[in-house]
Every structure is written in C-alpha cells, then in structure tokens.
PDB file of C-alpha atoms in Angstrom:
ATOM      1  CA  MET A   1       6.601  27.135  24.603  1.00  0.00           C
ATOM      2  CA  SER A   2       3.092  27.180  25.988  1.00  0.00           C
ATOM      3  CA  ALA A   3       1.140  24.198  27.222  1.00  0.00           C
ATOM      4  CA  GLY A   4      -1.206  24.145  24.224  1.00  0.00           C
ATOM      5  CA  THR A   5       1.561  23.796  21.663  1.00  0.00           C
ATOM      6  CA  GLN A   6       3.200  21.137  23.810  1.00  0.00           C
ATOM      7  CA  ILE A   7      -0.054  19.186  23.909  1.00  0.00           C
ATOM      8  CA  ALA A   8      -0.373  19.489  20.115  1.00  0.00           C
ATOM      9  CA  ASP A   9       3.221  18.285  19.697  1.00  0.00           C
ATOM     10  CA  THR A  10       2.705  15.241  21.878  1.00  0.00           C
ATOM     11  CA  ALA A  11      -0.624  14.406  20.236  1.00  0.00           C
ATOM     12  CA  GLY A  12       1.090  14.626  16.850  1.00  0.00           C
ATOM     13  CA  ALA A  13       3.864  12.327  18.022  1.00  0.00           C
ATOM     14  CA  VAL A  14       1.308   9.828  19.315  1.00  0.00           C
ATOM     15  CA  LEU A  15      -0.550   9.912  15.985  1.00  0.00           C
ATOM     16  CA  LEU A  16       2.719   9.373  14.105  1.00  0.00           C
ATOM     17  CA  PHE A  17       3.511   6.435  16.370  1.00  0.00           C
ATOM     18  CA  LEU A  18       0.071   4.911  15.757  1.00  0.00           C
ATOM     19  CA  GLY A  19       0.402   5.394  12.011  1.00  0.00           C
ATOM     20  CA  ALA A  20       3.801   3.714  11.993  1.00  0.00           C
ATOM     21  CA  ALA A  21       2.373   0.846  14.059  1.00  0.00           C
ATOM     22  CA  VAL A  22      -0.470   0.366  11.570  1.00  0.00           C
ATOM     23  CA  SER A  23       2.070   0.397   8.722  1.00  0.00           C
ATOM     24  CA  LEU A  24       4.159  -2.229  10.479  1.00  0.00           C
ATOM     25  CA  LEU A  25       1.083  -4.424  11.026  1.00  0.00           C
ATOM     26  CA  GLY A  26       0.208  -4.120   7.353  1.00  0.00           C
ATOM     27  CA  ALA A  27       3.733  -5.114   6.338  1.00  0.00           C
ATOM     28  CA  ILE A  28       3.613  -8.141   8.663  1.00  0.00           C
ATOM     29  CA  GLY A  29       0.299  -9.074   7.070  1.00  0.00           C
ATOM     30  CA  MET A  30       1.845  -8.789   3.615  1.00  0.00           C
ATOM     31  CA  VAL A  31       4.556 -11.231   4.614  1.00  0.00           C
ATOM     32  CA  ARG A  32       2.278 -13.743   6.325  1.00  0.00           C
ATOM     33  CA  MET A  33      -0.915 -13.787   4.233  1.00  0.00           C
ATOM     34  CA  PRO A  34      -1.304 -16.743   1.860  1.00  0.00           C
ATOM     35  CA  ASP A  35      -2.457 -15.410  -1.534  1.00  0.00           C
ATOM     36  CA  VAL A  36      -2.645 -12.273  -3.642  1.00  0.00           C
ATOM     37  CA  LEU A  37      -6.070 -11.059  -2.605  1.00  0.00           C
ATOM     38  CA  SER A  38      -5.480 -11.370   1.121  1.00  0.00           C
ATOM     39  CA  ARG A  39      -2.085  -9.717   0.698  1.00  0.00           C
ATOM     40  CA  SER A  40      -3.865  -6.895  -1.093  1.00  0.00           C
ATOM     41  CA  HIS A  41      -6.181  -6.655   1.902  1.00  0.00           C
ATOM     42  CA  ALA A  42      -3.184  -6.278   4.196  1.00  0.00           C
ATOM     43  CA  ALA A  43      -1.489  -3.806   1.842  1.00  0.00           C
ATOM     44  CA  THR A  44      -4.404  -1.391   2.092  1.00  0.00           C
ATOM     45  CA  ASN A  45      -3.557  -0.841   5.771  1.00  0.00           C
ATOM     46  CA  PRO A  46      -0.417   1.324   5.415  1.00  0.00           C
ATOM     47  CA  GLN A  47      -1.786   2.957   2.279  1.00  0.00           C
ATOM     48  CA  ALA A  48      -4.971   4.361   3.769  1.00  0.00           C
ATOM     49  CA  LEU A  49      -5.225   4.343   7.566  1.00  0.00           C
ATOM     50  CA  GLY A  50      -1.518   4.476   8.346  1.00  0.00           C
ATOM     51  CA  MET A  51      -1.000   7.261   5.824  1.00  0.00           C
ATOM     52  CA  LEU A  52      -3.860   9.358   7.202  1.00  0.00           C
ATOM     53  CA  LEU A  53      -2.658   8.919  10.796  1.00  0.00           C
ATOM     54  CA  VAL A  54       0.904   9.879   9.858  1.00  0.00           C
ATOM     55  CA  LEU A  55      -0.238  12.932   7.916  1.00  0.00           C
ATOM     56  CA  ALA A  56      -2.466  14.050  10.802  1.00  0.00           C
ATOM     57  CA  GLY A  57       0.497  13.673  13.157  1.00  0.00           C
ATOM     58  CA  VAL A  58       2.754  15.786  10.956  1.00  0.00           C
ATOM     59  CA  ALA A  59      -0.011  18.369  10.575  1.00  0.00           C
ATOM     60  CA  LEU A  60      -0.260  18.630  14.360  1.00  0.00           C
ATOM     61  CA  ARG A  61       3.467  19.191  14.701  1.00  0.00           C
ATOM     62  CA  LEU A  62       3.903  21.661  11.822  1.00  0.00           C
ATOM     63  CA  ARG A  63       1.098  24.129  12.346  1.00  0.00           C
ATOM     64  CA  SER A  64       1.298  26.456   9.352  1.00  0.00           C
ATOM     65  CA  GLY A  65      -1.253  26.946   6.622  1.00  0.00           C
ATOM     66  CA  ILE A  66       0.632  26.027   3.475  1.00  0.00           C
ATOM     67  CA  ASP A  67       2.044  22.874   5.045  1.00  0.00           C
ATOM     68  CA  LEU A  68      -1.461  21.792   5.983  1.00  0.00           C
ATOM     69  CA  GLY A  69      -2.533  22.341   2.384  1.00  0.00           C
ATOM     70  CA  THR A  70       0.308  20.196   1.050  1.00  0.00           C
ATOM     71  CA  LEU A  71      -0.422  17.437   3.553  1.00  0.00           C
ATOM     72  CA  GLY A  72      -4.094  17.512   2.610  1.00  0.00           C
ATOM     73  CA  LEU A  73      -3.146  17.127  -1.044  1.00  0.00           C
ATOM     74  CA  VAL A  74      -0.864  14.200  -0.213  1.00  0.00           C
ATOM     75  CA  GLY A  75      -3.677  12.436   1.641  1.00  0.00           C
ATOM     76  CA  PHE A  76      -6.158  13.192  -1.137  1.00  0.00           C
ATOM     77  CA  PHE A  77      -4.003  11.788  -3.902  1.00  0.00           C
ATOM     78  CA  GLN A  78      -2.978   8.800  -1.828  1.00  0.00           C
ATOM     79  CA  LEU A  79      -6.624   7.927  -1.249  1.00  0.00           C
ATOM     80  CA  LEU A  80      -7.342   8.550  -4.938  1.00  0.00           C
ATOM     81  CA  THR A  81      -4.613   6.388  -6.425  1.00  0.00           C
ATOM     82  CA  GLY A  82      -4.621   3.497  -3.951  1.00  0.00           C
ATOM     83  CA  PRO A  83      -7.900   1.924  -5.109  1.00  0.00           C
ATOM     84  CA  VAL A  84      -6.886   2.224  -8.779  1.00  0.00           C
ATOM     85  CA  SER A  85      -3.827   0.022  -8.412  1.00  0.00           C
ATOM     86  CA  ALA A  86      -5.558  -2.337  -5.967  1.00  0.00           C
ATOM     87  CA  HIS A  87      -8.423  -2.801  -8.392  1.00  0.00           C
ATOM     88  CA  LEU A  88      -6.141  -3.509 -11.356  1.00  0.00           C
ATOM     89  CA  VAL A  89      -3.960  -5.916  -9.392  1.00  0.00           C
ATOM     90  CA  ALA A  90      -6.963  -7.824  -8.035  1.00  0.00           C
ATOM     91  CA  ARG A  91      -8.556  -7.997 -11.481  1.00  0.00           C
ATOM     92  CA  VAL A  92      -5.444  -9.406 -13.116  1.00  0.00           C
ATOM     93  CA  ALA A  93      -4.952 -11.749 -10.141  1.00  0.00           C
ATOM     94  CA  TYR A  94      -8.407 -13.193 -10.620  1.00  0.00           C
ATOM     95  CA  ARG A  95      -8.131 -13.544 -14.364  1.00  0.00           C
ATOM     96  CA  THR A  96      -4.747 -15.237 -14.315  1.00  0.00           C
ATOM     97  CA  GLY A  97      -5.797 -17.665 -11.585  1.00  0.00           C
ATOM     98  CA  TYR A  98      -3.739 -16.368  -8.678  1.00  0.00           C
ATOM     99  CA  ALA A  99      -6.771 -15.528  -6.600  1.00  0.00           C
ATOM    100  CA  GLY A 100      -6.948 -18.829  -4.726  1.00  0.00           C
ATOM    101  CA  ARG A 101     -10.431 -19.846  -5.833  1.00  0.00           C
ATOM    102  CA  GLU A 102     -10.827 -22.624  -3.302  1.00  0.00           C
ATOM    103  CA  GLY A 103     -10.976 -19.975  -0.585  1.00  0.00           C
ATOM    104  CA  LEU A 104     -13.793 -18.021  -2.181  1.00  0.00           C
ATOM    105  CA  VAL A 105     -17.277 -18.455  -0.746  1.00  0.00           C
ATOM    106  CA  PHE A 106     -19.101 -16.886  -3.695  1.00  0.00           C
ATOM    107  CA  ASP A 107     -17.671 -16.796  -7.194  1.00  0.00           C
ATOM    108  CA  ASP A 108     -20.269 -15.159  -9.421  1.00  0.00           C
ATOM    109  CA  LEU A 109     -17.636 -13.736 -11.748  1.00  0.00           C
ATOM    110  CA  ASP A 110     -16.435 -17.161 -12.805  1.00  0.00           C
ATOM    111  CA  ALA A 111     -19.766 -18.104 -14.404  1.00  0.00           C
ATOM    112  CA  GLN A 112     -19.914 -14.852 -16.346  1.00  0.00           C
ATOM    113  CA  LEU A 113     -16.329 -15.105 -17.533  1.00  0.00           C
ATOM    114  CA  SER A 114     -16.805 -18.720 -18.566  1.00  0.00           C
ATOM    115  CA  ALA A 115     -19.931 -17.814 -20.528  1.00  0.00           C
ATOM    116  CA  VAL A 116     -18.157 -15.269 -22.732  1.00  0.00           C
ATOM    117  CA  PRO A 117     -16.257 -17.566 -25.127  1.00  0.00           C
ATOM    118  CA  GLN A 118     -19.283 -19.832 -25.628  1.00  0.00           C
ATOM    119  CA  ASP A 119     -21.681 -17.053 -26.571  1.00  0.00           C
ATOM    120  CA  GLY A 120     -19.686 -15.028 -29.035  1.00  0.00           C
ATOM    121  CA  GLU A 121     -16.489 -15.415 -30.922  1.00  0.00           C
ATOM    122  CA  GLY A 122     -13.535 -13.219 -30.208  1.00  0.00           C
ATOM    123  CA  GLY A 123     -14.177 -13.044 -26.471  1.00  0.00           C
ATOM    124  CA  THR A 124     -11.042 -12.747 -24.468  1.00  0.00           C
ATOM    125  CA  GLY A 125     -12.014 -15.293 -21.816  1.00  0.00           C
ATOM    126  CA  PRO A 126     -10.655 -15.711 -18.322  1.00  0.00           C
ATOM    127  CA  GLY A 127      -7.007 -15.428 -19.273  1.00  0.00           C
ATOM    128  CA  GLY A 128      -7.372 -12.643 -21.796  1.00  0.00           C
ATOM    129  CA  GLY A 129      -6.277  -9.977 -19.410  1.00  0.00           C
ATOM    130  CA  ARG A 130      -8.526  -7.184 -20.571  1.00  0.00           C
TER     131      ARG A 130
ATOM    132  CA  MET B   1       8.284  20.590  29.324  1.00  0.00           C
ATOM    133  CA  SER B   2      11.590  18.891  28.732  1.00  0.00           C
ATOM    134  CA  ALA B   3      10.193  15.551  29.857  1.00  0.00           C
ATOM    135  CA  ALA B   4       7.310  15.869  27.398  1.00  0.00           C
ATOM    136  CA  ARG B   5       9.774  16.712  24.658  1.00  0.00           C
ATOM    137  CA  ASN B   6      11.744  13.587  25.504  1.00  0.00           C
ATOM    138  CA  VAL B   7       8.527  11.590  25.193  1.00  0.00           C
ATOM    139  CA  ASP B   8       8.048  13.114  21.751  1.00  0.00           C
ATOM    140  CA  GLN B   9      11.563  12.157  20.730  1.00  0.00           C
ATOM    141  CA  VAL B  10      11.071   8.575  21.921  1.00  0.00           C
ATOM    142  CA  LEU B  11       7.736   8.227  20.111  1.00  0.00           C
ATOM    143  CA  LEU B  12       9.107   9.631  16.869  1.00  0.00           C
ATOM    144  CA  THR B  13      12.211   7.472  16.980  1.00  0.00           C
ATOM    145  CA  ALA B  14      10.073   4.401  17.608  1.00  0.00           C
ATOM    146  CA  ALA B  15       7.875   5.402  14.655  1.00  0.00           C
ATOM    147  CA  ALA B  16      10.947   5.707  12.413  1.00  0.00           C
ATOM    148  CA  VAL B  17      12.206   2.299  13.543  1.00  0.00           C
ATOM    149  CA  MET B  18       8.819   0.688  12.891  1.00  0.00           C
ATOM    150  CA  ILE B  19       8.616   2.213   9.424  1.00  0.00           C
ATOM    151  CA  LEU B  20      12.103   0.937   8.611  1.00  0.00           C
ATOM    152  CA  LEU B  21      11.133  -2.526   9.858  1.00  0.00           C
ATOM    153  CA  ALA B  22       7.970  -2.440   7.755  1.00  0.00           C
ATOM    154  CA  GLY B  23      10.072  -1.448   4.748  1.00  0.00           C
ATOM    155  CA  ALA B  24      12.367  -4.413   5.344  1.00  0.00           C
ATOM    156  CA  LEU B  25       9.387  -6.789   5.502  1.00  0.00           C
ATOM    157  CA  VAL B  26       7.912  -5.331   2.315  1.00  0.00           C
ATOM    158  CA  LEU B  27      11.265  -5.674   0.544  1.00  0.00           C
ATOM    159  CA  TYR B  28      11.299  -9.303   1.687  1.00  0.00           C
ATOM    160  CA  ARG B  29       7.927  -9.695  -0.042  1.00  0.00           C
ATOM    161  CA  VAL B  30       9.358  -8.060  -3.176  1.00  0.00           C
ATOM    162  CA  TRP B  31      12.267 -10.513  -3.131  1.00  0.00           C
ATOM    163  CA  ARG B  32      10.199 -13.541  -2.272  1.00  0.00           C
ATOM    164  CA  GLY B  33       6.878 -12.796  -3.969  1.00  0.00           C
ATOM    165  CA  PRO B  34       5.711 -15.771  -5.994  1.00  0.00           C
ATOM    166  CA  SER B  35       4.141 -13.648  -8.735  1.00  0.00           C
ATOM    167  CA  MET B  36       4.757 -10.260 -10.260  1.00  0.00           C
ATOM    168  CA  LEU B  37       1.447  -9.093  -8.797  1.00  0.00           C
ATOM    169  CA  ASP B  38       2.783  -9.544  -5.265  1.00  0.00           C
ATOM    170  CA  ARG B  39       5.838  -7.523  -6.199  1.00  0.00           C
ATOM    171  CA  ALA B  40       3.676  -4.797  -7.730  1.00  0.00           C
ATOM    172  CA  MET B  41       1.573  -4.525  -4.584  1.00  0.00           C
ATOM    173  CA  ALA B  42       4.674  -4.534  -2.416  1.00  0.00           C
ATOM    174  CA  LEU B  43       6.091  -1.651  -4.478  1.00  0.00           C
ATOM    175  CA  ASP B  44       2.865   0.268  -3.845  1.00  0.00           C
ATOM    176  CA  VAL B  45       3.245  -0.247  -0.110  1.00  0.00           C
ATOM    177  CA  CYS B  46       6.898   0.726  -0.466  1.00  0.00           C
ATOM    178  CA  ALA B  47       5.906   4.122  -1.891  1.00  0.00           C
ATOM    179  CA  ALA B  48       3.447   4.609   0.973  1.00  0.00           C
ATOM    180  CA  LEU B  49       6.181   3.752   3.485  1.00  0.00           C
ATOM    181  CA  MET B  50       8.536   6.239   1.823  1.00  0.00           C
ATOM    182  CA  ILE B  51       5.903   8.940   2.300  1.00  0.00           C
ATOM    183  CA  ALA B  52       5.513   7.910   5.940  1.00  0.00           C
ATOM    184  CA  GLY B  53       9.273   7.966   6.486  1.00  0.00           C
ATOM    185  CA  ILE B  54       9.631  11.437   4.995  1.00  0.00           C
ATOM    186  CA  ALA B  55       6.731  12.543   7.193  1.00  0.00           C
ATOM    187  CA  VAL B  56       8.453  11.256  10.341  1.00  0.00           C
ATOM    188  CA  ARG B  57      11.657  13.003   9.340  1.00  0.00           C
ATOM    189  CA  SER B  58       9.776  16.261   8.769  1.00  0.00           C
ATOM    190  CA  ALA B  59       8.121  15.922  12.157  1.00  0.00           C
ATOM    191  CA  LEU B  60      11.470  15.350  13.861  1.00  0.00           C
ATOM    192  CA  ASN B  61      13.153  18.348  12.235  1.00  0.00           C
ATOM    193  CA  ARG B  62      10.034  20.536  12.009  1.00  0.00           C
ATOM    194  CA  ASP B  63      10.686  21.550   8.435  1.00  0.00           C
ATOM    195  CA  ALA B  64       8.572  21.195   5.312  1.00  0.00           C
ATOM    196  CA  PHE B  65      11.465  20.885   2.893  1.00  0.00           C
ATOM    197  CA  TYR B  66      10.563  17.440   1.531  1.00  0.00           C
ATOM    198  CA  PHE B  67       6.791  17.902   1.293  1.00  0.00           C
ATOM    199  CA  PRO B  68       6.876  18.224  -2.525  1.00  0.00           C
ATOM    200  CA  VAL B  69       8.631  14.846  -2.645  1.00  0.00           C
ATOM    201  CA  MET B  70       5.768  13.369  -0.613  1.00  0.00           C
ATOM    202  CA  LEU B  71       3.293  14.912  -3.031  1.00  0.00           C
ATOM    203  CA  VAL B  72       5.046  13.475  -6.077  1.00  0.00           C
ATOM    204  CA  LEU B  73       5.233  10.036  -4.456  1.00  0.00           C
ATOM    205  CA  ALA B  74       1.513  10.163  -3.696  1.00  0.00           C
ATOM    206  CA  PHE B  75       0.906  11.106  -7.344  1.00  0.00           C
ATOM    207  CA  LEU B  76       3.130   8.579  -9.025  1.00  0.00           C
ATOM    208  CA  GLY B  77       3.566   5.745  -6.542  1.00  0.00           C
ATOM    209  CA  PHE B  78       0.821   3.701  -8.170  1.00  0.00           C
ATOM    210  CA  THR B  79       2.010   3.877 -11.778  1.00  0.00           C
ATOM    211  CA  GLY B  80       4.468   1.015 -11.383  1.00  0.00           C
ATOM    212  CA  SER B  81       1.913  -1.447 -10.127  1.00  0.00           C
ATOM    213  CA  VAL B  82      -0.661  -0.342 -12.696  1.00  0.00           C
ATOM    214  CA  GLY B  83       1.854  -0.891 -15.466  1.00  0.00           C
ATOM    215  CA  ILE B  84       2.837  -4.296 -14.159  1.00  0.00           C
ATOM    216  CA  ALA B  85      -0.777  -5.356 -13.694  1.00  0.00           C
ATOM    217  CA  ARG B  86      -1.807  -4.132 -17.100  1.00  0.00           C
ATOM    218  CA  PHE B  87       1.030  -5.290 -19.310  1.00  0.00           C
ATOM    219  CA  ILE B  88       3.295  -7.820 -17.687  1.00  0.00           C
ATOM    220  CA  ALA B  89       1.197 -10.071 -15.496  1.00  0.00           C
ATOM    221  CA  VAL B  90      -0.876 -11.253 -18.429  1.00  0.00           C
ATOM    222  CA  ARG B  91       2.067 -13.343 -19.586  1.00  0.00           C
ATOM    223  CA  ASP B  92       2.860 -14.474 -16.061  1.00  0.00           C
ATOM    224  CA  ARG B  93       0.983 -17.735 -15.788  1.00  0.00           C
ATOM    225  CA  PRO B  94       0.356 -19.412 -12.443  1.00  0.00           C
ATOM    226  CA  PRO B  95       2.159 -22.637 -11.545  1.00  0.00           C
ATOM    227  CA  ASP B  96       0.998 -25.721 -13.406  1.00  0.00           C
ATOM    228  CA  PRO B  97      -0.759 -27.997 -10.835  1.00  0.00           C
ATOM    229  CA  THR B  98      -3.442 -25.546  -9.738  1.00  0.00           C
ATOM    230  CA  ARG B  99      -3.902 -24.281 -13.270  1.00  0.00           C
ATOM    231  CA  ALA B 100      -4.359 -27.769 -14.648  1.00  0.00           C
ATOM    232  CA  GLY B 101      -7.013 -28.434 -12.016  1.00  0.00           C
ATOM    233  CA  GLU B 102      -8.774 -25.226 -12.923  1.00  0.00           C
ATOM    234  CA  GLU B 103      -8.731 -25.901 -16.627  1.00  0.00           C
ATOM    235  CA  GLY B 104     -10.318 -29.326 -16.260  1.00  0.00           C
ATOM    236  CA  ARG B 105     -13.211 -27.972 -14.269  1.00  0.00           C
TER     237      ARG B 105
END
C-alpha cells in the first residue's frame, strides 16, 4: 500500500471521527435543550453536518466510482428531506403552543394567526393545524 | 504503515462508540420526550444515526454491501416525522397551565 492511499485512509478515518463527534454533540443537545424549537436546532447537527462529514470519510476510504455515486445520492437526499420534516415539526410546534413563546424575541406570526378568525369565518386559527 | 493502520482502527472504533452513545441519548429523548413532536424529531435523528453507523461499518470492512440500505434510509427516514407532525400532533394539546395563560392573552 502506497503512501498516498494510506494518507487518504487516515484522512477518511479522521473525517468519520469528526462526523461521529458532531452527531454525539447533536444528541447531547437534543437531551439537554429545553423546548421543541431548540431541540430541532440541535437535531439538525447530525442530520446535515455530521452526515456530510461521515459520507466524505467513507468516500475517502472506499475509492471507487459507483460507491462515490451512491454516497453522493445519500447526501443529496438527506439534505433534501431534512428541512421538510424540520419545517413541518416546527410549524405544528408553533401552532399547538409547544414553541415556548416567552423565549421568542420577535413573534410576527402570532399577530397574523390571531387576525385570521376575526376577519373571515371558517379560518382554522392557531390550533387548526393546517 | 502498520502504526497508521492502527490509528485508523482506533479512530473508527471511537466513531462507532460515539454513534452508539448518540443513539442511546436519542432513544432516551424518544422515551422521555414530553410531546409527540420531540419523539418525531428524535426518530429523524435516529435514522440519520443509522446511516452514520452503517457508514462506519462500511469503512471498517471496506465493502459497499449496505449502501442501498443507506440510500433507502435517506429517502424514507423523514416520512415518520412528517406523518406524526401532520396527523397526530394536532390532537396532542400542550399541558394546561401554559395553554391557559396563552388563551387569556
């Protein structure tokens, strides 16, 4: 085994280690954060940065073309689907009152949501869930 | 060369241990989580940690056998939390004291 491949192996192992460390920090944040939105902030850590670091590490250790393509697809779909679920969870958390409103500095959405039932009938309102 | 390979082994084993520890903490959040939304988010992170664990295993053994499993998890890992957020959490009201304060505002 030549020196170049050994360097790539070790760099891949270091990237995997860093990705696992970021994932562990995100999990610790999920346990220790106080409410849903800040836990969602911590949960993004292993989903985006930790995942990309881990995939880059594996790509450096397995250096063949089709494996790189599969790893690229994994990273692409992970980055595509993470914001969807985070957005839906945060939306429902706000509208059902789990968001911890006393910690918010600005709350422009509250005025708009409160205005809906007064203006027209049939509005779903803050707890409507749509 | 052998020393560098030992360093690789140590780093990868430490990565596997950290991912397992992170999985344990996330499962604690699933068990403990005050609302279904916390559990949904923790399940999302759980899918991401499964992908990371399979990646560490592939790097240790240098095979690509489980890469399709990683791909499917990256596809479908978010469906559980989307379903929970869309259909279940609407009926899951927050605890009474804070809600009562919010209603009176």
